[in-house]
Amino acid sequence: MEPIRTFASKTIVLPIDNVDTDQIIPARFLKVTSKVGIGKHLFADWRYDAAGTPKADFVLNKPEAQGAQVLVAGDNFGCGSSREHAPWALVDHGFRAIISTTIADIFRNNALKNGLLPIVVDAATHKKLLAAPGAQVSVSLQDQMLTLPDGGAIPFTIDPFARYCLLNGMDELDFLLSHDEAIKQFEAKM
Amino acid sequence: MTMQPRTLFEKIWDAHLVKPPTSETPAVLYVDLHLVHEVTSPQAFTWLRDRGLQVRRPERTVATMDHSTPTTPRGKDGKIPILDKQAAAQIGQLETNCKDFGVELHALGSERQGIVHVIGPEMGLTQPGTTIVCGDSHTSTHGAFGALAFGIGTSEVSHVLATQCLLQNRAKTLAITVEGKVRPWVTAKDIILAIVARLGIGGGTGQVIEYRGSAIRGLTMEERMTVCNMSIEAGARAGMIAPDDTTFQYLNGRERAPKGNAWDAAVSKWRTLPTDDGATFDNEMKFDGPSLEPMITYGTNPGMGMPITGVVPTPTNATLEKALKYMALEAGKPLLGKAIDVVFIGSCTNSRMSDLRAAASVFKGRKVAAGVRALVVPGSQQIKKEAEAEGLDKVFLAAGAEWREAGCSMCIAMNGDQLQPGQYAVSTSNRNFEGRQGAGGRTFLASPYTAAAAAVTGKVTDARTLVGG
Ligand code: SF4
């Protein structure tokens, strides 16, 4: 994976609480054996009508949303099913960070493994961002800092090890594999 | 040296640390049992292949097919036809992967096939004190046995396949105590729906729940599984119940449970697992068993639930407003009497023998209402066999319900069973998210009694008034 350091982007805002992974990608699109091209199914039931035509009023379809890499969502983003297809779809679509007040456990884990930053902010910052779609923000993983258009710097926390892996383009599996000896010893005692 | 009193969770956590966490790295946690299904595993096996890795412990890995598999009745050749090409390819991929990597597979239609969280306990694979993971959020079900069991993503599936370990940060603990005797017709499903309604869909985030108290102790293993199953519906990492004689009785004699001396040794070890007196939890919550009612959901997440006799609440926020709009429900109105189109009895929450018996007790001598489609889907091939031996299939069929092969079916709508846009369903499954049971479909979650009562009346019905509470 490419190392991540800093990036700047405008935001798009999805002011809905408890966006579950069934909304992020409905189950009928999980009958795949790879993850190539999965972004076209992102938010499928909110984004397209029954005939597959994009719904003009859904935020992802608006002209001003094109190219946005930061999604500001309501509370408790990513709850429900453990499907990693959810971060795959978000990343494939071009997102690099999700901002919310809480992010569900399994989704957060899955996101970090795919270079998608789960950024948890306080309620006041959240409110400000929800009210300002298209705001130009910058995200520094190195400094764990979100910079707002008004210059406000909002610290956030990413799990230290996941952050280390992302900064260095390192794979968590390599780290686990490097514990082979310790695992053997553990198994010998079982 | 006296040991600090510890919770059930802490004991299992400590016993599985290959490496404790440091300030820079998470713990390396050993996984005793890895359950695999067709939907969240193909990419993980591909990554193993790409990197030339093997499955480290095939004997600790068990696969089945449940999510994208059809549950339609078998053809004349005894086979279950797979009409969906994509699903067929995914199912075929699991077969190839299991063959190539030497993983035990319970393939579609075979004797032991079924929903992954149903077959683990049924075979006796799910045991107290173990760590169990699966690429599926309802892995929390297995916590009913006093195991630490949780869902993981596909990257983590590849980690466990390759190393039998996971990188984990320690969760917080939440004790949920339900004291007293629940009233007749209040099932395990109602208990957990009440808990999720109070906690809210995100209320358990970052925490492992231990369910305690006399109402929990009084539950059978099947009922305990129903409770633990929906822990994730409050966002919890896992849910667990301390093992006791009920647990041991359930496990004793199951094919994969220890036998003879090994059984005795296992039971004495398991008896040391329950939370010590004086151990503390990060958070606690209490429920009064006798005041719980049969529950039903009205909204688009499992936390939007109420007693079945209640009225749809008035929205106080945009989320609830959106939910009621999707459900086309009016605030202030009761759900009782609301006409429904489909009833689904099944899923890893409520597809075991006791659930089917409860449903059958309502269907018996009654007919599915005109215009209503009722599906009864056993959780496993074993349950199907047992139910048929008891004649439950005859009860369902005589009532005009469909009796299916084992699988996830209409819980997830990726296998041919689904709601049509705008339809209402009363469902014994665990999620009522928008479109979960089919794009545009609307789901009321409830117990098998409530679901069966809706099937025969064609509307949301309090089973107590139908059968006589
Ligand atoms: S029955 Fe439903 S919730 Fe359970 S494993 Fe299958 S799809 Fe998931």
PDB file of C-alpha atoms in Angstrom, chain B residues 158-377:
ATOM      1  CA  SER B 158      -6.602 -13.411   5.751  1.00  0.00           C
ATOM      2  CA  HIS B 159      -4.618 -12.625   8.921  1.00  0.00           C
ATOM      3  CA  VAL B 160      -6.261 -15.471  10.817  1.00  0.00           C
ATOM      4  CA  LEU B 161      -5.944 -17.904   7.920  1.00  0.00           C
ATOM      5  CA  ALA B 162      -2.223 -17.170   7.653  1.00  0.00           C
ATOM      6  CA  THR B 163      -1.260 -16.814  11.324  1.00  0.00           C
ATOM      7  CA  GLN B 164      -4.204 -18.046  13.442  1.00  0.00           C
ATOM      8  CA  CYS B 165      -3.861 -14.677  15.195  1.00  0.00           C
ATOM      9  CA  LEU B 166      -5.370 -11.217  15.132  1.00  0.00           C
ATOM     10  CA  LEU B 167      -4.133  -7.806  16.150  1.00  0.00           C
ATOM     11  CA  GLN B 168      -6.548  -6.542  18.745  1.00  0.00           C
ATOM     12  CA  ASN B 169      -7.021  -3.646  21.100  1.00  0.00           C
ATOM     13  CA  ARG B 170      -8.705  -4.591  24.312  1.00  0.00           C
ATOM     14  CA  ALA B 171     -12.380  -3.690  24.466  1.00  0.00           C
ATOM     15  CA  LYS B 172     -14.148  -2.187  27.457  1.00  0.00           C
ATOM     16  CA  THR B 173     -16.604  -4.308  29.424  1.00  0.00           C
ATOM     17  CA  LEU B 174     -20.319  -3.714  29.899  1.00  0.00           C
ATOM     18  CA  ALA B 175     -22.408  -5.788  32.317  1.00  0.00           C
ATOM     19  CA  ILE B 176     -26.077  -6.035  31.394  1.00  0.00           C
ATOM     20  CA  THR B 177     -28.061  -7.605  34.193  1.00  0.00           C
ATOM     21  CA  VAL B 178     -31.618  -8.835  33.700  1.00  0.00           C
ATOM     22  CA  GLU B 179     -33.162  -9.914  37.004  1.00  0.00           C
ATOM     23  CA  GLY B 180     -36.439 -11.675  37.674  1.00  0.00           C
ATOM     24  CA  LYS B 181     -38.684 -13.939  35.705  1.00  0.00           C
ATOM     25  CA  VAL B 182     -39.907 -12.787  32.306  1.00  0.00           C
ATOM     26  CA  ARG B 183     -43.593 -13.258  31.639  1.00  0.00           C
ATOM     27  CA  PRO B 184     -45.075 -15.902  29.334  1.00  0.00           C
ATOM     28  CA  TRP B 185     -44.776 -15.006  25.615  1.00  0.00           C
ATOM     29  CA  VAL B 186     -41.777 -12.807  26.324  1.00  0.00           C
ATOM     30  CA  THR B 187     -38.963 -14.603  24.501  1.00  0.00           C
ATOM     31  CA  ALA B 188     -35.197 -14.203  24.341  1.00  0.00           C
ATOM     32  CA  LYS B 189     -35.767 -12.148  21.179  1.00  0.00           C
ATOM     33  CA  ASP B 190     -37.920  -9.720  23.126  1.00  0.00           C
ATOM     34  CA  ILE B 191     -35.279  -9.443  25.843  1.00  0.00           C
ATOM     35  CA  ILE B 192     -32.554  -8.523  23.369  1.00  0.00           C
ATOM     36  CA  LEU B 193     -34.808  -6.188  21.367  1.00  0.00           C
ATOM     37  CA  ALA B 194     -35.582  -4.373  24.630  1.00  0.00           C
ATOM     38  CA  ILE B 195     -31.877  -4.162  25.467  1.00  0.00           C
ATOM     39  CA  VAL B 196     -30.958  -2.833  22.006  1.00  0.00           C
ATOM     40  CA  ALA B 197     -33.843  -0.349  22.147  1.00  0.00           C
ATOM     41  CA  ARG B 198     -32.483   1.073  25.409  1.00  0.00           C
ATOM     42  CA  LEU B 199     -28.781   0.983  24.477  1.00  0.00           C
ATOM     43  CA  GLY B 200     -29.406   2.319  20.985  1.00  0.00           C
ATOM     44  CA  ILE B 201     -27.689   1.113  17.850  1.00  0.00           C
ATOM     45  CA  GLY B 202     -24.329   2.623  18.768  1.00  0.00           C
ATOM     46  CA  GLY B 203     -24.564   2.280  22.563  1.00  0.00           C
ATOM     47  CA  GLY B 204     -22.353  -0.776  22.810  1.00  0.00           C
ATOM     48  CA  THR B 205     -19.528   0.481  20.573  1.00  0.00           C
ATOM     49  CA  GLY B 206     -16.066  -0.469  21.828  1.00  0.00           C
ATOM     50  CA  GLN B 207     -17.474  -2.766  24.506  1.00  0.00           C
ATOM     51  CA  VAL B 208     -17.901  -6.474  25.154  1.00  0.00           C
ATOM     52  CA  ILE B 209     -21.208  -7.179  26.873  1.00  0.00           C
ATOM     53  CA  GLU B 210     -21.616  -9.812  29.561  1.00  0.00           C
ATOM     54  CA  TYR B 211     -25.287 -10.703  30.069  1.00  0.00           C
ATOM     55  CA  ARG B 212     -25.982 -11.618  33.680  1.00  0.00           C
ATOM     56  CA  GLY B 213     -28.771 -12.032  36.185  1.00  0.00           C
ATOM     57  CA  SER B 214     -31.459 -14.600  36.920  1.00  0.00           C
ATOM     58  CA  ALA B 215     -33.455 -13.982  33.754  1.00  0.00           C
ATOM     59  CA  ILE B 216     -30.355 -14.782  31.678  1.00  0.00           C
ATOM     60  CA  ARG B 217     -29.365 -17.780  33.804  1.00  0.00           C
ATOM     61  CA  GLY B 218     -32.871 -19.177  33.256  1.00  0.00           C
ATOM     62  CA  LEU B 219     -32.501 -19.182  29.456  1.00  0.00           C
ATOM     63  CA  THR B 220     -31.772 -22.317  27.424  1.00  0.00           C
ATOM     64  CA  MET B 221     -28.685 -22.355  25.197  1.00  0.00           C
ATOM     65  CA  GLU B 222     -30.781 -21.640  22.115  1.00  0.00           C
ATOM     66  CA  GLU B 223     -32.274 -18.631  23.851  1.00  0.00           C
ATOM     67  CA  ARG B 224     -28.873 -17.443  25.033  1.00  0.00           C
ATOM     68  CA  MET B 225     -27.672 -17.597  21.440  1.00  0.00           C
ATOM     69  CA  THR B 226     -30.579 -15.379  20.386  1.00  0.00           C
ATOM     70  CA  VAL B 227     -29.557 -12.816  22.997  1.00  0.00           C
ATOM     71  CA  CYS B 228     -25.824 -12.832  22.218  1.00  0.00           C
ATOM     72  CA  ASN B 229     -26.527 -12.844  18.471  1.00  0.00           C
ATOM     73  CA  MET B 230     -27.910  -9.317  18.519  1.00  0.00           C
ATOM     74  CA  SER B 231     -25.144  -7.769  20.652  1.00  0.00           C
ATOM     75  CA  ILE B 232     -23.746  -6.276  17.453  1.00  0.00           C
ATOM     76  CA  GLU B 233     -27.094  -4.575  16.904  1.00  0.00           C
ATOM     77  CA  ALA B 234     -26.114  -2.254  19.742  1.00  0.00           C
ATOM     78  CA  GLY B 235     -22.661  -1.912  18.167  1.00  0.00           C
ATOM     79  CA  ALA B 236     -20.995  -4.128  20.788  1.00  0.00           C
ATOM     80  CA  ARG B 237     -17.811  -5.939  19.885  1.00  0.00           C
ATOM     81  CA  ALA B 238     -19.130  -9.156  21.410  1.00  0.00           C
ATOM     82  CA  GLY B 239     -21.709 -10.484  23.846  1.00  0.00           C
ATOM     83  CA  MET B 240     -21.158 -13.306  26.277  1.00  0.00           C
ATOM     84  CA  ILE B 241     -22.815 -15.372  28.996  1.00  0.00           C
ATOM     85  CA  ALA B 242     -20.888 -17.301  31.632  1.00  0.00           C
ATOM     86  CA  PRO B 243     -20.934 -21.067  31.089  1.00  0.00           C
ATOM     87  CA  ASP B 244     -22.905 -23.164  33.594  1.00  0.00           C
ATOM     88  CA  ASP B 245     -24.645 -26.531  33.797  1.00  0.00           C
ATOM     89  CA  THR B 246     -27.050 -25.495  31.038  1.00  0.00           C
ATOM     90  CA  THR B 247     -24.027 -24.939  28.780  1.00  0.00           C
ATOM     91  CA  PHE B 248     -22.353 -28.213  29.709  1.00  0.00           C
ATOM     92  CA  GLN B 249     -25.559 -30.197  29.269  1.00  0.00           C
ATOM     93  CA  TYR B 250     -26.021 -28.754  25.798  1.00  0.00           C
ATOM     94  CA  LEU B 251     -22.460 -29.606  24.781  1.00  0.00           C
ATOM     95  CA  ASN B 252     -22.184 -33.031  26.367  1.00  0.00           C
ATOM     96  CA  GLY B 253     -22.168 -35.728  23.687  1.00  0.00           C
ATOM     97  CA  ARG B 254     -22.005 -33.348  20.702  1.00  0.00           C
ATOM     98  CA  GLU B 255     -19.714 -34.738  18.019  1.00  0.00           C
ATOM     99  CA  ARG B 256     -16.891 -32.197  18.365  1.00  0.00           C
ATOM    100  CA  ALA B 257     -17.108 -31.692  22.130  1.00  0.00           C
ATOM    101  CA  PRO B 258     -14.420 -33.382  24.264  1.00  0.00           C
ATOM    102  CA  LYS B 259     -15.168 -36.959  25.332  1.00  0.00           C
ATOM    103  CA  GLY B 260     -14.388 -39.157  28.369  1.00  0.00           C
ATOM    104  CA  ASN B 261     -11.595 -37.852  30.593  1.00  0.00           C
ATOM    105  CA  ALA B 262     -11.053 -34.910  28.303  1.00  0.00           C
ATOM    106  CA  TRP B 263     -14.677 -33.914  28.899  1.00  0.00           C
ATOM    107  CA  ASP B 264     -14.285 -33.992  32.676  1.00  0.00           C
ATOM    108  CA  ALA B 265     -11.077 -31.985  32.454  1.00  0.00           C
ATOM    109  CA  ALA B 266     -12.743 -29.475  30.148  1.00  0.00           C
ATOM    110  CA  VAL B 267     -15.746 -29.018  32.448  1.00  0.00           C
ATOM    111  CA  SER B 268     -13.576 -28.375  35.489  1.00  0.00           C
ATOM    112  CA  LYS B 269     -11.623 -25.811  33.498  1.00  0.00           C
ATOM    113  CA  TRP B 270     -14.822 -24.215  32.211  1.00  0.00           C
ATOM    114  CA  ARG B 271     -16.139 -23.897  35.750  1.00  0.00           C
ATOM    115  CA  THR B 272     -13.345 -21.431  36.499  1.00  0.00           C
ATOM    116  CA  LEU B 273     -14.433 -19.066  33.712  1.00  0.00           C
ATOM    117  CA  PRO B 274     -17.339 -17.099  35.220  1.00  0.00           C
ATOM    118  CA  THR B 275     -16.614 -13.564  36.376  1.00  0.00           C
ATOM    119  CA  ASP B 276     -15.079 -13.536  39.879  1.00  0.00           C
ATOM    120  CA  ASP B 277     -16.900 -11.913  42.767  1.00  0.00           C
ATOM    121  CA  GLY B 278     -15.530  -8.432  43.129  1.00  0.00           C
ATOM    122  CA  ALA B 279     -14.493  -8.075  39.487  1.00  0.00           C
ATOM    123  CA  THR B 280     -15.538  -4.761  38.001  1.00  0.00           C
ATOM    124  CA  PHE B 281     -16.938  -3.771  34.641  1.00  0.00           C
ATOM    125  CA  ASP B 282     -16.319  -0.483  32.887  1.00  0.00           C
ATOM    126  CA  ASN B 283     -20.055   0.061  32.555  1.00  0.00           C
ATOM    127  CA  GLU B 284     -23.215  -1.513  33.958  1.00  0.00           C
ATOM    128  CA  MET B 285     -26.873  -1.519  33.030  1.00  0.00           C
ATOM    129  CA  LYS B 286     -29.862  -3.177  34.676  1.00  0.00           C
ATOM    130  CA  PHE B 287     -33.169  -4.478  33.343  1.00  0.00           C
ATOM    131  CA  ASP B 288     -36.218  -5.716  35.217  1.00  0.00           C
ATOM    132  CA  GLY B 289     -37.254  -9.060  33.675  1.00  0.00           C
ATOM    133  CA  PRO B 290     -40.931  -9.114  34.750  1.00  0.00           C
ATOM    134  CA  SER B 291     -41.617  -5.720  33.198  1.00  0.00           C
ATOM    135  CA  LEU B 292     -40.402  -6.720  29.719  1.00  0.00           C
ATOM    136  CA  GLU B 293     -43.014  -7.059  26.968  1.00  0.00           C
ATOM    137  CA  PRO B 294     -43.087  -8.724  23.562  1.00  0.00           C
ATOM    138  CA  MET B 295     -41.212  -6.269  21.332  1.00  0.00           C
ATOM    139  CA  ILE B 296     -41.348  -5.106  17.731  1.00  0.00           C
ATOM    140  CA  THR B 297     -39.294  -2.615  15.734  1.00  0.00           C
ATOM    141  CA  TYR B 298     -40.907   0.229  13.846  1.00  0.00           C
ATOM    142  CA  GLY B 299     -37.893   1.919  12.239  1.00  0.00           C
ATOM    143  CA  THR B 300     -34.853   1.235  10.113  1.00  0.00           C
ATOM    144  CA  ASN B 301     -32.385   0.085  12.713  1.00  0.00           C
ATOM    145  CA  PRO B 302     -32.758  -2.547  15.422  1.00  0.00           C
ATOM    146  CA  GLY B 303     -32.572   0.094  18.151  1.00  0.00           C
ATOM    147  CA  MET B 304     -35.886   1.530  16.996  1.00  0.00           C
ATOM    148  CA  GLY B 305     -38.001  -0.947  18.928  1.00  0.00           C
ATOM    149  CA  MET B 306     -40.972  -0.781  21.321  1.00  0.00           C
ATOM    150  CA  PRO B 307     -43.415  -3.041  23.143  1.00  0.00           C
ATOM    151  CA  ILE B 308     -45.798  -4.501  20.579  1.00  0.00           C
ATOM    152  CA  THR B 309     -48.708  -2.679  22.200  1.00  0.00           C
ATOM    153  CA  GLY B 310     -46.930   0.678  21.834  1.00  0.00           C
ATOM    154  CA  VAL B 311     -47.408   3.521  19.387  1.00  0.00           C
ATOM    155  CA  VAL B 312     -44.919   4.740  16.803  1.00  0.00           C
ATOM    156  CA  PRO B 313     -42.976   7.574  18.448  1.00  0.00           C
ATOM    157  CA  THR B 314     -43.011  11.147  17.235  1.00  0.00           C
ATOM    158  CA  PRO B 315     -39.718  11.961  15.517  1.00  0.00           C
ATOM    159  CA  THR B 316     -37.419  14.194  17.527  1.00  0.00           C
ATOM    160  CA  ASN B 317     -34.618  14.124  14.961  1.00  0.00           C
ATOM    161  CA  ALA B 318     -34.017  13.853  11.216  1.00  0.00           C
ATOM    162  CA  THR B 319     -32.882  10.240  11.487  1.00  0.00           C
ATOM    163  CA  LEU B 320     -36.160   9.031  12.964  1.00  0.00           C
ATOM    164  CA  GLU B 321     -38.104  11.196  10.571  1.00  0.00           C
ATOM    165  CA  LYS B 322     -36.289   9.613   7.632  1.00  0.00           C
ATOM    166  CA  ALA B 323     -36.877   6.158   9.104  1.00  0.00           C
ATOM    167  CA  LEU B 324     -40.636   6.674   9.476  1.00  0.00           C
ATOM    168  CA  LYS B 325     -40.809   8.073   5.969  1.00  0.00           C
ATOM    169  CA  TYR B 326     -39.057   4.987   4.613  1.00  0.00           C
ATOM    170  CA  MET B 327     -41.350   2.731   6.651  1.00  0.00           C
ATOM    171  CA  ALA B 328     -44.383   4.840   5.610  1.00  0.00           C
ATOM    172  CA  LEU B 329     -45.600   4.893   9.203  1.00  0.00           C
ATOM    173  CA  GLU B 330     -47.435   7.597  11.052  1.00  0.00           C
ATOM    174  CA  ALA B 331     -46.238   8.777  14.446  1.00  0.00           C
ATOM    175  CA  GLY B 332     -48.677   8.263  17.306  1.00  0.00           C
ATOM    176  CA  LYS B 333     -50.350   5.255  15.681  1.00  0.00           C
ATOM    177  CA  PRO B 334     -50.089   1.685  16.985  1.00  0.00           C
ATOM    178  CA  LEU B 335     -48.427  -1.024  14.877  1.00  0.00           C
ATOM    179  CA  LEU B 336     -50.986  -3.597  15.979  1.00  0.00           C
ATOM    180  CA  GLY B 337     -53.366  -4.177  13.104  1.00  0.00           C
ATOM    181  CA  LYS B 338     -50.948  -2.944  10.424  1.00  0.00           C
ATOM    182  CA  ALA B 339     -51.369  -5.101   7.303  1.00  0.00           C
ATOM    183  CA  ILE B 340     -48.264  -7.039   6.250  1.00  0.00           C
ATOM    184  CA  ASP B 341     -47.232  -8.924   3.104  1.00  0.00           C
ATOM    185  CA  VAL B 342     -44.513 -11.350   4.112  1.00  0.00           C
ATOM    186  CA  VAL B 343     -43.441 -13.264   7.203  1.00  0.00           C
ATOM    187  CA  PHE B 344     -39.902 -14.605   7.496  1.00  0.00           C
ATOM    188  CA  ILE B 345     -39.077 -17.105  10.213  1.00  0.00           C
ATOM    189  CA  GLY B 346     -35.399 -17.962  10.175  1.00  0.00           C
ATOM    190  CA  SER B 347     -31.852 -16.474  10.418  1.00  0.00           C
ATOM    191  CA  CYS B 348     -29.042 -17.024  12.916  1.00  0.00           C
ATOM    192  CA  THR B 349     -31.215 -15.224  15.494  1.00  0.00           C
ATOM    193  CA  ASN B 350     -34.308 -17.446  15.412  1.00  0.00           C
ATOM    194  CA  SER B 351     -34.015 -20.566  13.247  1.00  0.00           C
ATOM    195  CA  ARG B 352     -33.365 -23.247  15.847  1.00  0.00           C
ATOM    196  CA  MET B 353     -35.688 -25.996  17.068  1.00  0.00           C
ATOM    197  CA  SER B 354     -37.249 -23.973  19.863  1.00  0.00           C
ATOM    198  CA  ASP B 355     -37.980 -21.126  17.441  1.00  0.00           C
ATOM    199  CA  LEU B 356     -39.597 -23.475  14.945  1.00  0.00           C
ATOM    200  CA  ARG B 357     -41.627 -25.111  17.709  1.00  0.00           C
ATOM    201  CA  ALA B 358     -42.827 -21.721  18.917  1.00  0.00           C
ATOM    202  CA  ALA B 359     -43.874 -20.768  15.390  1.00  0.00           C
ATOM    203  CA  ALA B 360     -45.531 -24.134  14.826  1.00  0.00           C
ATOM    204  CA  SER B 361     -47.573 -23.767  18.019  1.00  0.00           C
ATOM    205  CA  VAL B 362     -49.188 -20.707  16.456  1.00  0.00           C
ATOM    206  CA  PHE B 363     -49.538 -22.141  12.931  1.00  0.00           C
ATOM    207  CA  LYS B 364     -51.120 -25.355  14.171  1.00  0.00           C
ATOM    208  CA  GLY B 365     -54.770 -25.545  13.122  1.00  0.00           C
ATOM    209  CA  ARG B 366     -54.554 -22.123  11.455  1.00  0.00           C
ATOM    210  CA  LYS B 367     -53.947 -20.905   7.905  1.00  0.00           C
ATOM    211  CA  VAL B 368     -51.619 -18.268   6.544  1.00  0.00           C
ATOM    212  CA  ALA B 369     -53.837 -15.275   5.742  1.00  0.00           C
ATOM    213  CA  ALA B 370     -54.856 -14.712   2.132  1.00  0.00           C
ATOM    214  CA  GLY B 371     -52.257 -12.704   0.207  1.00  0.00           C
ATOM    215  CA  VAL B 372     -49.504 -13.263   2.772  1.00  0.00           C
ATOM    216  CA  ARG B 373     -46.321 -15.136   1.954  1.00  0.00           C
ATOM    217  CA  ALA B 374     -44.789 -16.993   4.897  1.00  0.00           C
ATOM    218  CA  LEU B 375     -41.333 -18.578   4.732  1.00  0.00           C
ATOM    219  CA  VAL B 376     -39.958 -20.878   7.372  1.00  0.00           C
ATOM    220  CA  VAL B 377     -36.237 -21.463   6.895  1.00  0.00           C
TER     221      VAL B 377
END
